[in-house]
mmCIF file of N, CA and C in Angstrom:
data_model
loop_
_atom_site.group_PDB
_atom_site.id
_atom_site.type_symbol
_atom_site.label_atom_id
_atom_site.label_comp_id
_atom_site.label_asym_id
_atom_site.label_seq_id
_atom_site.Cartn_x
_atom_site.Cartn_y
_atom_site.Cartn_z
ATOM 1 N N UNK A 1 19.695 -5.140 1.134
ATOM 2 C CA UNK A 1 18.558 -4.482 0.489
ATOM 3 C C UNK A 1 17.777 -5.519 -0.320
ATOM 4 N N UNK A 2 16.334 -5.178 -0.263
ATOM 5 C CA UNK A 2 15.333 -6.088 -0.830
ATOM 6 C C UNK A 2 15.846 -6.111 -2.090
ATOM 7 N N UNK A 3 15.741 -7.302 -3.444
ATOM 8 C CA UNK A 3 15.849 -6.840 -4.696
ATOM 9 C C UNK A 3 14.381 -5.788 -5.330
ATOM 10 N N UNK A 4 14.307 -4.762 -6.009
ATOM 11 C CA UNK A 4 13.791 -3.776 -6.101
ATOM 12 C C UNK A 4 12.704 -4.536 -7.382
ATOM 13 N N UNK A 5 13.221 -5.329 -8.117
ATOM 14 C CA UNK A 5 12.776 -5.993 -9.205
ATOM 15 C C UNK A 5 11.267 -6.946 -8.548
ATOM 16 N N UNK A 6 11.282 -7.263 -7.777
ATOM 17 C CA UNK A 6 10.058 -8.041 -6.925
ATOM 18 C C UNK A 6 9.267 -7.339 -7.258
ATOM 19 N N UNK A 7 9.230 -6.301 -7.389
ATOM 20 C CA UNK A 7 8.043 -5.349 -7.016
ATOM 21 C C UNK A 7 7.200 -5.116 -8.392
ATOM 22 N N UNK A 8 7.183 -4.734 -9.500
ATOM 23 C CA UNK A 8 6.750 -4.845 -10.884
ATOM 24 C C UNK A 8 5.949 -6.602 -10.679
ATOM 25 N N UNK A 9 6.760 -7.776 -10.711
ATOM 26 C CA UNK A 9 5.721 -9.152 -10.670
ATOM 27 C C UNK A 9 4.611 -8.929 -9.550
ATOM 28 N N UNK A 10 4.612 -8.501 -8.808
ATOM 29 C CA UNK A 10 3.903 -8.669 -7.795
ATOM 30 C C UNK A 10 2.417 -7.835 -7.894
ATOM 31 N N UNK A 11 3.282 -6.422 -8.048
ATOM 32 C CA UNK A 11 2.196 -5.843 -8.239
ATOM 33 C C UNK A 11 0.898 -6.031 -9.800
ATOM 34 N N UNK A 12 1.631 -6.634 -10.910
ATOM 35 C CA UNK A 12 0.515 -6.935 -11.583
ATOM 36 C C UNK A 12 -0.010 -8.294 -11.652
ATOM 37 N N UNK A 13 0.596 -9.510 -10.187
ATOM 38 C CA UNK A 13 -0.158 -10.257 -10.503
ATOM 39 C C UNK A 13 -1.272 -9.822 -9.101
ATOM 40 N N UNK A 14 -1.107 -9.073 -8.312
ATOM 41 C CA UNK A 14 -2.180 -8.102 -7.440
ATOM 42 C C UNK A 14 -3.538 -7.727 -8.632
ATOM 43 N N UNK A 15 -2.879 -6.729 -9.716
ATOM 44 C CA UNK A 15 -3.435 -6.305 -10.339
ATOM 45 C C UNK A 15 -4.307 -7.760 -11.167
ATOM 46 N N UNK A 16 -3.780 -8.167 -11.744
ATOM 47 C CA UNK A 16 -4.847 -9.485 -12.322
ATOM 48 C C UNK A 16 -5.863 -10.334 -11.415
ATOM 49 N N UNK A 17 -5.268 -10.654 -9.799
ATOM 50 C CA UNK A 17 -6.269 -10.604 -9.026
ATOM 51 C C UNK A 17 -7.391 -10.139 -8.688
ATOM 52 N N UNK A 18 -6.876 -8.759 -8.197
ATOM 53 C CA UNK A 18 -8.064 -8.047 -8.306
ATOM 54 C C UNK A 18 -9.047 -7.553 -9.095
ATOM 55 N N UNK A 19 -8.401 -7.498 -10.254
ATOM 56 C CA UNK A 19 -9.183 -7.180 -11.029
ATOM 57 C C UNK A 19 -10.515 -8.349 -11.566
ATOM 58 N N UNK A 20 -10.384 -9.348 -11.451
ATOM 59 C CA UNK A 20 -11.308 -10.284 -11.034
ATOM 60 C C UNK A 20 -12.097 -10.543 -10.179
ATOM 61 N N UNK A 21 -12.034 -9.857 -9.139
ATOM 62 C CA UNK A 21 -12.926 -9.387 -7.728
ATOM 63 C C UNK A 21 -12.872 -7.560 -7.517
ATOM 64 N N UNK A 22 -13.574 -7.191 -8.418
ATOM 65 C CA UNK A 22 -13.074 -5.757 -8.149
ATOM 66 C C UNK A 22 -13.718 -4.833 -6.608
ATOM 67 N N UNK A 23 -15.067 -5.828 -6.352
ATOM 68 C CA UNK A 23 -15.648 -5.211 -5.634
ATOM 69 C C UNK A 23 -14.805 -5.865 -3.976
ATOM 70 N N UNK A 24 -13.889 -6.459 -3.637
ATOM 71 C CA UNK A 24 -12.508 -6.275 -2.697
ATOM 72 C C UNK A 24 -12.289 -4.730 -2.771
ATOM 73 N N UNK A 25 -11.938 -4.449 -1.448
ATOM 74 C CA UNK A 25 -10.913 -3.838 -1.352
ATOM 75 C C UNK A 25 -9.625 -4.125 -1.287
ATOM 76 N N UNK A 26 -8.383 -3.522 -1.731
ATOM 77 C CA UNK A 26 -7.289 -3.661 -1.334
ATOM 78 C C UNK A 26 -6.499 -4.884 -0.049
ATOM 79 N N UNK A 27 -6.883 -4.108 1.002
ATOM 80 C CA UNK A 27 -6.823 -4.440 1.899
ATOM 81 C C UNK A 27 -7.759 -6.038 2.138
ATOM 82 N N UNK A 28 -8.879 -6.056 1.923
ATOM 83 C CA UNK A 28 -9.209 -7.625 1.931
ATOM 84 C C UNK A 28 -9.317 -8.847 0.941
ATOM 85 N N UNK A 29 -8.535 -8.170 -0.327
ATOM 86 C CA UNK A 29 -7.558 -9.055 -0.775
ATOM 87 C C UNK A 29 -6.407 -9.644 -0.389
ATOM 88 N N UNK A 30 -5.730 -8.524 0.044
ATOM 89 C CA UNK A 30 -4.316 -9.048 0.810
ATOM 90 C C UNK A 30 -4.772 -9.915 1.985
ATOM 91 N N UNK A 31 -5.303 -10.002 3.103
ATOM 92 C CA UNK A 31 -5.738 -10.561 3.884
ATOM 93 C C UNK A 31 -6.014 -11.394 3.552
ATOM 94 N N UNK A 32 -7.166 -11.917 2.492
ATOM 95 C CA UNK A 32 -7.879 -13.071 2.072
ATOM 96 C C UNK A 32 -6.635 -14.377 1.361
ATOM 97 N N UNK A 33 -5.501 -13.253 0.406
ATOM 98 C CA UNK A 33 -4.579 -14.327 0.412
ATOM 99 C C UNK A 33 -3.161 -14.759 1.093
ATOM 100 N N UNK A 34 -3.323 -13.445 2.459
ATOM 101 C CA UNK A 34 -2.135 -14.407 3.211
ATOM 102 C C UNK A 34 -2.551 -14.812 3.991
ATOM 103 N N UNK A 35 -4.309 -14.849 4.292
ATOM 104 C CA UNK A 35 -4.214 -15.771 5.481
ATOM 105 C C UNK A 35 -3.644 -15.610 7.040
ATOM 106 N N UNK A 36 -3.973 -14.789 7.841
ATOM 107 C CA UNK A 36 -3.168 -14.372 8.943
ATOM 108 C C UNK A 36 -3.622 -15.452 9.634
ATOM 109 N N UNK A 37 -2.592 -16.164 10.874
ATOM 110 C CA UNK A 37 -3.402 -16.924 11.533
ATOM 111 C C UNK A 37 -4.538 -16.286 12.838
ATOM 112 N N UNK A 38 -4.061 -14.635 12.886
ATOM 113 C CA UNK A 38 -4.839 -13.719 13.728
ATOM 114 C C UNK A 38 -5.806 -12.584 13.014
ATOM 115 N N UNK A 39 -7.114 -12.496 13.160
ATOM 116 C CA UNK A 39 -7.842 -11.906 12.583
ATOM 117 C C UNK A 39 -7.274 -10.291 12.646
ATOM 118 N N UNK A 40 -7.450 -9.498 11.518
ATOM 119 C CA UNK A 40 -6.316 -8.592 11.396
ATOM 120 C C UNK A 40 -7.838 -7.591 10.789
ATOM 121 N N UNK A 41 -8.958 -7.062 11.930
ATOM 122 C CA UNK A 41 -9.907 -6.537 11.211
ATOM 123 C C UNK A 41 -9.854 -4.783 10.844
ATOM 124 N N UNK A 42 -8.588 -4.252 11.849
ATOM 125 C CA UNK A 42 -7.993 -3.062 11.148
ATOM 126 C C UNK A 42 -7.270 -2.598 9.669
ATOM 127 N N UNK A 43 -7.331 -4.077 9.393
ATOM 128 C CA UNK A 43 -6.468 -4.184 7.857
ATOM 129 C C UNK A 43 -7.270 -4.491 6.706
ATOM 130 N N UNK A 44 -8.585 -5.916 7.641
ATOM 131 C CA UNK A 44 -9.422 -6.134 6.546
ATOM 132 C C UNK A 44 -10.687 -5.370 5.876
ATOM 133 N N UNK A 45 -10.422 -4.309 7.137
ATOM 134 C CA UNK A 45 -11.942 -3.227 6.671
ATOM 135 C C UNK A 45 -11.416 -1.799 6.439
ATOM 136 N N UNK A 46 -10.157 -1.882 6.094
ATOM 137 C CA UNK A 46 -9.249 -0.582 5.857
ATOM 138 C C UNK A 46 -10.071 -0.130 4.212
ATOM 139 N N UNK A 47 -10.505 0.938 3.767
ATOM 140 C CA UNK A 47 -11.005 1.430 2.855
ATOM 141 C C UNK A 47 -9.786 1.754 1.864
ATOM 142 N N UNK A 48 -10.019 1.743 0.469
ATOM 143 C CA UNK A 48 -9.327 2.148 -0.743
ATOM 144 C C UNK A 48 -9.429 3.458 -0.247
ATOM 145 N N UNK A 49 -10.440 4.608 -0.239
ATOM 146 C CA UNK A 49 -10.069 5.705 -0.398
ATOM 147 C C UNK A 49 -9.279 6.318 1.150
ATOM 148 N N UNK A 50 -9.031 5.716 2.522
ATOM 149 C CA UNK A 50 -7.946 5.950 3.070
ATOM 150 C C UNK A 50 -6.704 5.442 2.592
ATOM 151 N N UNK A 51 -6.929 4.345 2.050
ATOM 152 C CA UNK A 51 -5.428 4.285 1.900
ATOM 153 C C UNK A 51 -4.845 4.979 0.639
ATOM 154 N N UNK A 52 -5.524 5.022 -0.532
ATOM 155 C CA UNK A 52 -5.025 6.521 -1.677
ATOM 156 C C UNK A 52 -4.378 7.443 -0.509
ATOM 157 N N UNK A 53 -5.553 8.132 0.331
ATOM 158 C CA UNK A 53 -4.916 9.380 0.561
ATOM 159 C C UNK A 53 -3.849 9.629 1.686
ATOM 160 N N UNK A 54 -3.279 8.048 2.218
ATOM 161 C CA UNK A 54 -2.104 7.765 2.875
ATOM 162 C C UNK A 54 -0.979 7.359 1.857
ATOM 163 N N UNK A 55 -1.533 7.149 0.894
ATOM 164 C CA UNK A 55 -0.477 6.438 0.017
ATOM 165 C C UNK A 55 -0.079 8.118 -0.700
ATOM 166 N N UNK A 56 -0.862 9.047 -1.073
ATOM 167 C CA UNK A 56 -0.476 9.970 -1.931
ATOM 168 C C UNK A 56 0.489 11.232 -0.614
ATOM 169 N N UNK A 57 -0.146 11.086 0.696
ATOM 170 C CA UNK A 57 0.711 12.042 1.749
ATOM 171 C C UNK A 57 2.336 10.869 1.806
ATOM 172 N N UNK A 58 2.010 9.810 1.724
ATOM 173 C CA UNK A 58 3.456 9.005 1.659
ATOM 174 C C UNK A 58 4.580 9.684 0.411
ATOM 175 N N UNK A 59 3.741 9.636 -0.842
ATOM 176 C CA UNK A 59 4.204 9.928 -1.973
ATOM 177 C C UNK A 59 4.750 11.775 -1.735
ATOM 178 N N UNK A 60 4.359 12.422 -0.962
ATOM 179 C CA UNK A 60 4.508 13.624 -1.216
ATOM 180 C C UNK A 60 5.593 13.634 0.349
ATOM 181 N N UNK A 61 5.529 12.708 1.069
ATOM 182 C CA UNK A 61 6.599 13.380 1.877
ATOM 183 C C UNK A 61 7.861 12.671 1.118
ATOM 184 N N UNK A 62 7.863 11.696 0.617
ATOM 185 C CA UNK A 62 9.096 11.226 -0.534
ATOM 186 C C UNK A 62 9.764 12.346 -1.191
ATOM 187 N N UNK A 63 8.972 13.148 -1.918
ATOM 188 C CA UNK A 63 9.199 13.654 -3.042
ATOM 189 C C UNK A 63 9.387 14.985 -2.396
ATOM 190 N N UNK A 64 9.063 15.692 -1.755
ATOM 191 C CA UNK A 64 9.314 17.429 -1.347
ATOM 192 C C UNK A 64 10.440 17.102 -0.373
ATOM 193 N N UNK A 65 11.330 18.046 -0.642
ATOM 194 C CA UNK A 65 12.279 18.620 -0.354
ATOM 195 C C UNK A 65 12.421 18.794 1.326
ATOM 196 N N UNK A 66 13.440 17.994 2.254
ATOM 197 C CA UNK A 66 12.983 18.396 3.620
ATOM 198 C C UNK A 66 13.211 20.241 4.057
ATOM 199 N N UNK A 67 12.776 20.043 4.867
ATOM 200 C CA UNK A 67 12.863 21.785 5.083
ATOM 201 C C UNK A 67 13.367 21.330 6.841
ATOM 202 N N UNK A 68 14.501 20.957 6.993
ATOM 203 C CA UNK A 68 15.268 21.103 8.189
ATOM 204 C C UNK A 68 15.600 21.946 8.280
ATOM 205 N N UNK A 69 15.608 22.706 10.085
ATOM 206 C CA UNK A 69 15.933 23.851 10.459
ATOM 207 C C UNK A 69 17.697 24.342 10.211
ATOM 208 N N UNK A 70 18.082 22.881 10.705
ATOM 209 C CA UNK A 70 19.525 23.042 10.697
ATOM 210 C C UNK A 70 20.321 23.510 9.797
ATOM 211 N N UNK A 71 19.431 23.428 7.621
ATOM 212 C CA UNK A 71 19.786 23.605 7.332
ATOM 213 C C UNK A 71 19.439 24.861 6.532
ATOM 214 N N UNK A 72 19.061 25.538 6.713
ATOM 215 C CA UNK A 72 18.637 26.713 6.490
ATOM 216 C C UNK A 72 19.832 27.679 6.497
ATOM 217 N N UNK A 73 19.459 29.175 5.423
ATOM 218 C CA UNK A 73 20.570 30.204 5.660
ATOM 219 C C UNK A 73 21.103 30.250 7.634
#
């Protein structure tokens, strides 16, 4: 398993990045600093407000309760 701790540095030095280029999106920040050696233009023109509302259906299939048949009365 990944260490879980990565994740807090990362994301606010994202956050100090961006926030210096605010008008980036997400997505062509990340791109801009890893550098793909293959142009990746599904990723670099991916919009903030799709990815919120993939990130918040992510967040909600996390969090609700599965409703498997199997386990039902």
């Amino acid at each position: 398993m990944r260490d879980p701790a990565r994740i807090e540095p990362i994301l606010e030095l994202i956050r100090k990045v961006w926030s210096a280029s605010p008008d980036l999106r997400l997505s062509q920040l990340l791109v801009t600093v890893i550098r793909p050696t293959e142009p990746c233009p599904q990723v670099f023109y991916f919009e903030d407000t799709e990815l919120l509302k993939r990130l918040q259906h992510a967040v909600a299939a996390i969090t609700t309760p599965s409703t498997d048949s199997n386990n039902g009365p």
